[in-house]
Short mmCIF file of C-alpha atoms and ligand atoms in Angstrom, two decimals:
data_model
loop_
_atom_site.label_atom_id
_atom_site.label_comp_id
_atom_site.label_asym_id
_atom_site.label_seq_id
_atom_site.Cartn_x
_atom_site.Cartn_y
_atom_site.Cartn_z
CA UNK A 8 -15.16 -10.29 -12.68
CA UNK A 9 -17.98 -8.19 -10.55
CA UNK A 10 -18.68 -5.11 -13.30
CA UNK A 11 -21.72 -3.75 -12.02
CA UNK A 12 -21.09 -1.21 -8.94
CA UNK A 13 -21.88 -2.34 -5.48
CA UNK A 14 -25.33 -1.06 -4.29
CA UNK A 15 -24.69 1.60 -2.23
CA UNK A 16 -28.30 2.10 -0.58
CA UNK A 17 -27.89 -1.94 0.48
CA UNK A 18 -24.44 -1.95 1.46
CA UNK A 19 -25.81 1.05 4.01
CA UNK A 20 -28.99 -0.87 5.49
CA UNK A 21 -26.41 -3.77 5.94
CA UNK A 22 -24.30 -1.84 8.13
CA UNK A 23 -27.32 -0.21 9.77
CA UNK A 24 -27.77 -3.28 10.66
CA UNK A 25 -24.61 -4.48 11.92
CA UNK A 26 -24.36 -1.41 14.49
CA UNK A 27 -27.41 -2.31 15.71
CA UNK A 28 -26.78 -5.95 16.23
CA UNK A 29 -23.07 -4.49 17.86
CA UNK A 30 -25.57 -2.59 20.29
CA UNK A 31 -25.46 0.49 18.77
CA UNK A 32 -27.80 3.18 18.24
CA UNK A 33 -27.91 4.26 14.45
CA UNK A 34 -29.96 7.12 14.79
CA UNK A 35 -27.45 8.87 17.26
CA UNK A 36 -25.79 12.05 16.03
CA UNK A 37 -22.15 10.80 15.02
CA UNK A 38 -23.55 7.32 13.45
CA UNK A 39 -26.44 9.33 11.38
CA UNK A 40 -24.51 9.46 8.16
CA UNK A 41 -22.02 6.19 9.33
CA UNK A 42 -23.71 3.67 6.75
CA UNK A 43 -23.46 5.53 3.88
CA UNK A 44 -19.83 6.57 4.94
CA UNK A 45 -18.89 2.78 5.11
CA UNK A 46 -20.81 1.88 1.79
CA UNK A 47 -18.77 3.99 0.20
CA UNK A 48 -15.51 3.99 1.77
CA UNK A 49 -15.73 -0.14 1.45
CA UNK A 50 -16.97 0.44 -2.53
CA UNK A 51 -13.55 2.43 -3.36
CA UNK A 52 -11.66 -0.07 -0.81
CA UNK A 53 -12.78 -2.63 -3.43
CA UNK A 54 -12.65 -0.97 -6.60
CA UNK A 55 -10.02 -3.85 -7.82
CA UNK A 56 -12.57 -6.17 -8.95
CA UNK A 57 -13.75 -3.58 -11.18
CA UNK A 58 -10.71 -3.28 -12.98
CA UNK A 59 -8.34 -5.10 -15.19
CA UNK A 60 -4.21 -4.51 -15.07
CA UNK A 61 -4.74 -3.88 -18.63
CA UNK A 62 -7.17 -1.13 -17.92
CA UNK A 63 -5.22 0.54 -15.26
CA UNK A 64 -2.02 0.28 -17.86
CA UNK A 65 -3.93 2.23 -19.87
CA UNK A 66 -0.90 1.14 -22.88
CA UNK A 67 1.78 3.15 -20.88
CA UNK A 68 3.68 0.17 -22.11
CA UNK A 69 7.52 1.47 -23.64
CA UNK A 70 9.89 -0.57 -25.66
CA UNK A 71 13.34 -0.68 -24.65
CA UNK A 72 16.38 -2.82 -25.44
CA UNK A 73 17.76 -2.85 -22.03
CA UNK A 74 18.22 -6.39 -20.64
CA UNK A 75 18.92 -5.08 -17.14
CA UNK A 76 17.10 -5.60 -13.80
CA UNK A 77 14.46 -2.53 -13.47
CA UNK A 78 13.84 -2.42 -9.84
CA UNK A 79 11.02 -0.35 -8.12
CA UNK A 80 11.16 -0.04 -4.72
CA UNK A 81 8.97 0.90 -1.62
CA UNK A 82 5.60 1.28 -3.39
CA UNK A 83 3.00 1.57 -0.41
CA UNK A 84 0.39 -0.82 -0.36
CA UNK A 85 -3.15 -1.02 1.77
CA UNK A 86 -5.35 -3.84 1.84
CA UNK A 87 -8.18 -5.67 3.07
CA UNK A 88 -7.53 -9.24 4.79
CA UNK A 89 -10.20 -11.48 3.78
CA UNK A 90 -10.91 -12.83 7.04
CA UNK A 91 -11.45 -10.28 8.87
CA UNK A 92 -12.05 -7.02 6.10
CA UNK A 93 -9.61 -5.29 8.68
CA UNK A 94 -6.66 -3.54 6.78
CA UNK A 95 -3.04 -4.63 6.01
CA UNK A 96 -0.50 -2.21 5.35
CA UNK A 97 3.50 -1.87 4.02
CA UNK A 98 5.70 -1.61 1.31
CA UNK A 99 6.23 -3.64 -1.88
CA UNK A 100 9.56 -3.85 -4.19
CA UNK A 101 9.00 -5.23 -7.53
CA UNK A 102 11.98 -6.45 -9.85
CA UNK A 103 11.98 -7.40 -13.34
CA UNK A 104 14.33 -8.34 -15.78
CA UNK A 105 13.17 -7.13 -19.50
CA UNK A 106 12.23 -8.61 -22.68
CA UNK A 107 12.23 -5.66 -25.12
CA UNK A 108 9.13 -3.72 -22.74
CA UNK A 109 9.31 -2.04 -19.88
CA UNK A 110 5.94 -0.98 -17.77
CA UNK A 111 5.63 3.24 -16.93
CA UNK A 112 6.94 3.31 -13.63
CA UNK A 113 3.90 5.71 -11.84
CA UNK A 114 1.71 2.34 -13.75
CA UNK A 115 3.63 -0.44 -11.42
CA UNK A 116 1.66 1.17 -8.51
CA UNK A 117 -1.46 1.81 -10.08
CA UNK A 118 -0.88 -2.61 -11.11
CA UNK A 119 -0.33 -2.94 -7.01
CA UNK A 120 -3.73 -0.96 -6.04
CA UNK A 121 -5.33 -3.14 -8.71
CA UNK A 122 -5.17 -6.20 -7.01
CA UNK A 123 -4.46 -4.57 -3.37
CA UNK A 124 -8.23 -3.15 -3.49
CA UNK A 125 -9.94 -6.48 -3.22
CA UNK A 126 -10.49 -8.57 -0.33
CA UNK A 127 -6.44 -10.17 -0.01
CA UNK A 128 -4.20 -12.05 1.66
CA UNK A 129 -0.54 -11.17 1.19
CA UNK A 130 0.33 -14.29 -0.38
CA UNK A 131 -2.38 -14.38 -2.82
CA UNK A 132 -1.72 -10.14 -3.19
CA UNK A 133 2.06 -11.05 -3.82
CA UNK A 134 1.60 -13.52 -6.70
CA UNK A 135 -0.97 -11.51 -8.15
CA UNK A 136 1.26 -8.66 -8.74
CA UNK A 137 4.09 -11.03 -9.94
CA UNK A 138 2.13 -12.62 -12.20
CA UNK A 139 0.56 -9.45 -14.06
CA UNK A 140 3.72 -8.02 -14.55
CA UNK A 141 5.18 -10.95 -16.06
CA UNK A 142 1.89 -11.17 -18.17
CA UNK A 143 2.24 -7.20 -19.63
CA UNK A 144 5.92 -7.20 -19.90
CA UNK A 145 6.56 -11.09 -20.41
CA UNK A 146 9.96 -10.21 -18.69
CA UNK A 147 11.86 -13.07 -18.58
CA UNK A 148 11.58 -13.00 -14.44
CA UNK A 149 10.05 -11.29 -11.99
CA UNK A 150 10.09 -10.87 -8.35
CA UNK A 151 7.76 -9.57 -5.54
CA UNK A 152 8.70 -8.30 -2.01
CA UNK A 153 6.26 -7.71 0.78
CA UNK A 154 6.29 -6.35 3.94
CA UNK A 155 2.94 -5.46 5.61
CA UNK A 156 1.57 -5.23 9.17
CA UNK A 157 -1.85 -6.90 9.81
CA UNK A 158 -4.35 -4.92 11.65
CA UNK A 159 -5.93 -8.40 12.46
CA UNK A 160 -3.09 -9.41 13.98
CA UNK A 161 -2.21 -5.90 16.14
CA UNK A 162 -5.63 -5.12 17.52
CA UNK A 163 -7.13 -8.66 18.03
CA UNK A 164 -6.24 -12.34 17.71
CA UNK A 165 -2.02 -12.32 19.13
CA UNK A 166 -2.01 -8.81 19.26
CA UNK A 167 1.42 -9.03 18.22
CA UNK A 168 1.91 -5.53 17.61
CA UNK A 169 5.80 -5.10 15.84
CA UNK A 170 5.03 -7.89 13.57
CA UNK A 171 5.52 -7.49 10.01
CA UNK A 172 4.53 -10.24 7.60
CA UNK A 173 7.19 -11.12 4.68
CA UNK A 174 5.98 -12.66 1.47
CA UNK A 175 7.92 -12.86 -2.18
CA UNK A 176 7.25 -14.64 -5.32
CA UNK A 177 9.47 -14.79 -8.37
CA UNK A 178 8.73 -16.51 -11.66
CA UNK A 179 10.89 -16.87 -14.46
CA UNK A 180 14.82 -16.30 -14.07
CA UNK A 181 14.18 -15.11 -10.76
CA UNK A 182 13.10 -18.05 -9.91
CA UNK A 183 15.22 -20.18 -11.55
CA UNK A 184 18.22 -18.71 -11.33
CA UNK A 185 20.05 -18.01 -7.81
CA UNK A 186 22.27 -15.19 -9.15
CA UNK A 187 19.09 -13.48 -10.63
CA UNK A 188 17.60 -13.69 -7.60
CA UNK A 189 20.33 -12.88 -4.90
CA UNK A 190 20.55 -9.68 -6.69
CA UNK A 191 16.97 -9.11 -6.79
CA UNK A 192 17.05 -9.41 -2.57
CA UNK A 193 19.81 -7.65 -2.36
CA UNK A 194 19.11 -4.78 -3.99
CA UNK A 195 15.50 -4.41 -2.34
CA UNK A 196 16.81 -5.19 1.53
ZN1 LIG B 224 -7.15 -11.11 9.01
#
């Protein structure tokens, strides 16, 4: 994993460049202070590679004897695609079914941004999140929803602009069982 913290000052010059070489003039009023802008709007965008799950959990880890299905629904989630650093944007619903620990619910989301704030694609962002809650809680299944809209997609490319990209992995009983599962979707439609 990338520790060290992105060098703002050549992040900037890169993105001098790149307006220039878009035939734009850098020194212009509104684009003055652009570069630095971008350098750091692009460093926090990509602050996930920074951190771990485990550091973002920060041990807000509970025990509990419940053996029901802890759902969490409509966490918002905005990303980066990889192959075109434009954004993606939606909702994810996480399920899990617990082994004796259950994750502090405001720490799910702060698990999402973890991975969402790298360079993604929603399949890849989807399994990540299933697996590191399976990994903290070893819940005996988990499941990931995703909807998202790809800015990729809507302004360029198709331009397909209503569509909205569904992705899901489950592990465990979710995946295994159909019962588990059923429930899961049903409760997160
Ligand atoms: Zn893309």
């Amino acid at each position: 994993m990338l520790k060290h913290e992105p060098n703002q000052q050549r992040i900037a010059s890169l993105v001098r460049e790149l307006l220039i070489e878009l035939g734009e003039d850098p020194d212009r009023e509104g684009l003055v202070k652009t570069p630095d802008r971008v350098a750091k709007a692009m460093t926090y965008l990509t602050q996930g590679y920074r951190q771990t799950p485990q550091e973002v959990l920060n041990g807000a880890i509970f025990e509990s004897t419940a053996n029901n299905m802890v759902i969490v629904r409509d966490i918002e989630i905005y990303s980066l695609c990889e192959h075109h650093l434009l954004p993606f944007y939606g909702r994810c619903h996480i399920g899990y079914i617990a082994n004796g620990k259950v994750v502090g619910l405001s720490k799910v989301a702060r698990i999402v941004d973890c991975f969402a704030r790298r360079l993604q694609i929603q399949e890849r962002l989807t399994e990540d999140i299933a697996h590191a809650i399976q990994e903290i809680t070893g819940a005996e299944g988990v499941g990931v929803v995703m909807n998202c809209a790809h800015l990729c997609m809507m302004m360029r490319g198709v331009e397909k602009q209503n569509a909205v990209t569904v992705t899901s992995s489950v592990l465990g009983s979710f995946r295994d069982d159909a019962g588990v599962r059923a429930e899961f979707m049903s409760l997160v439609r």
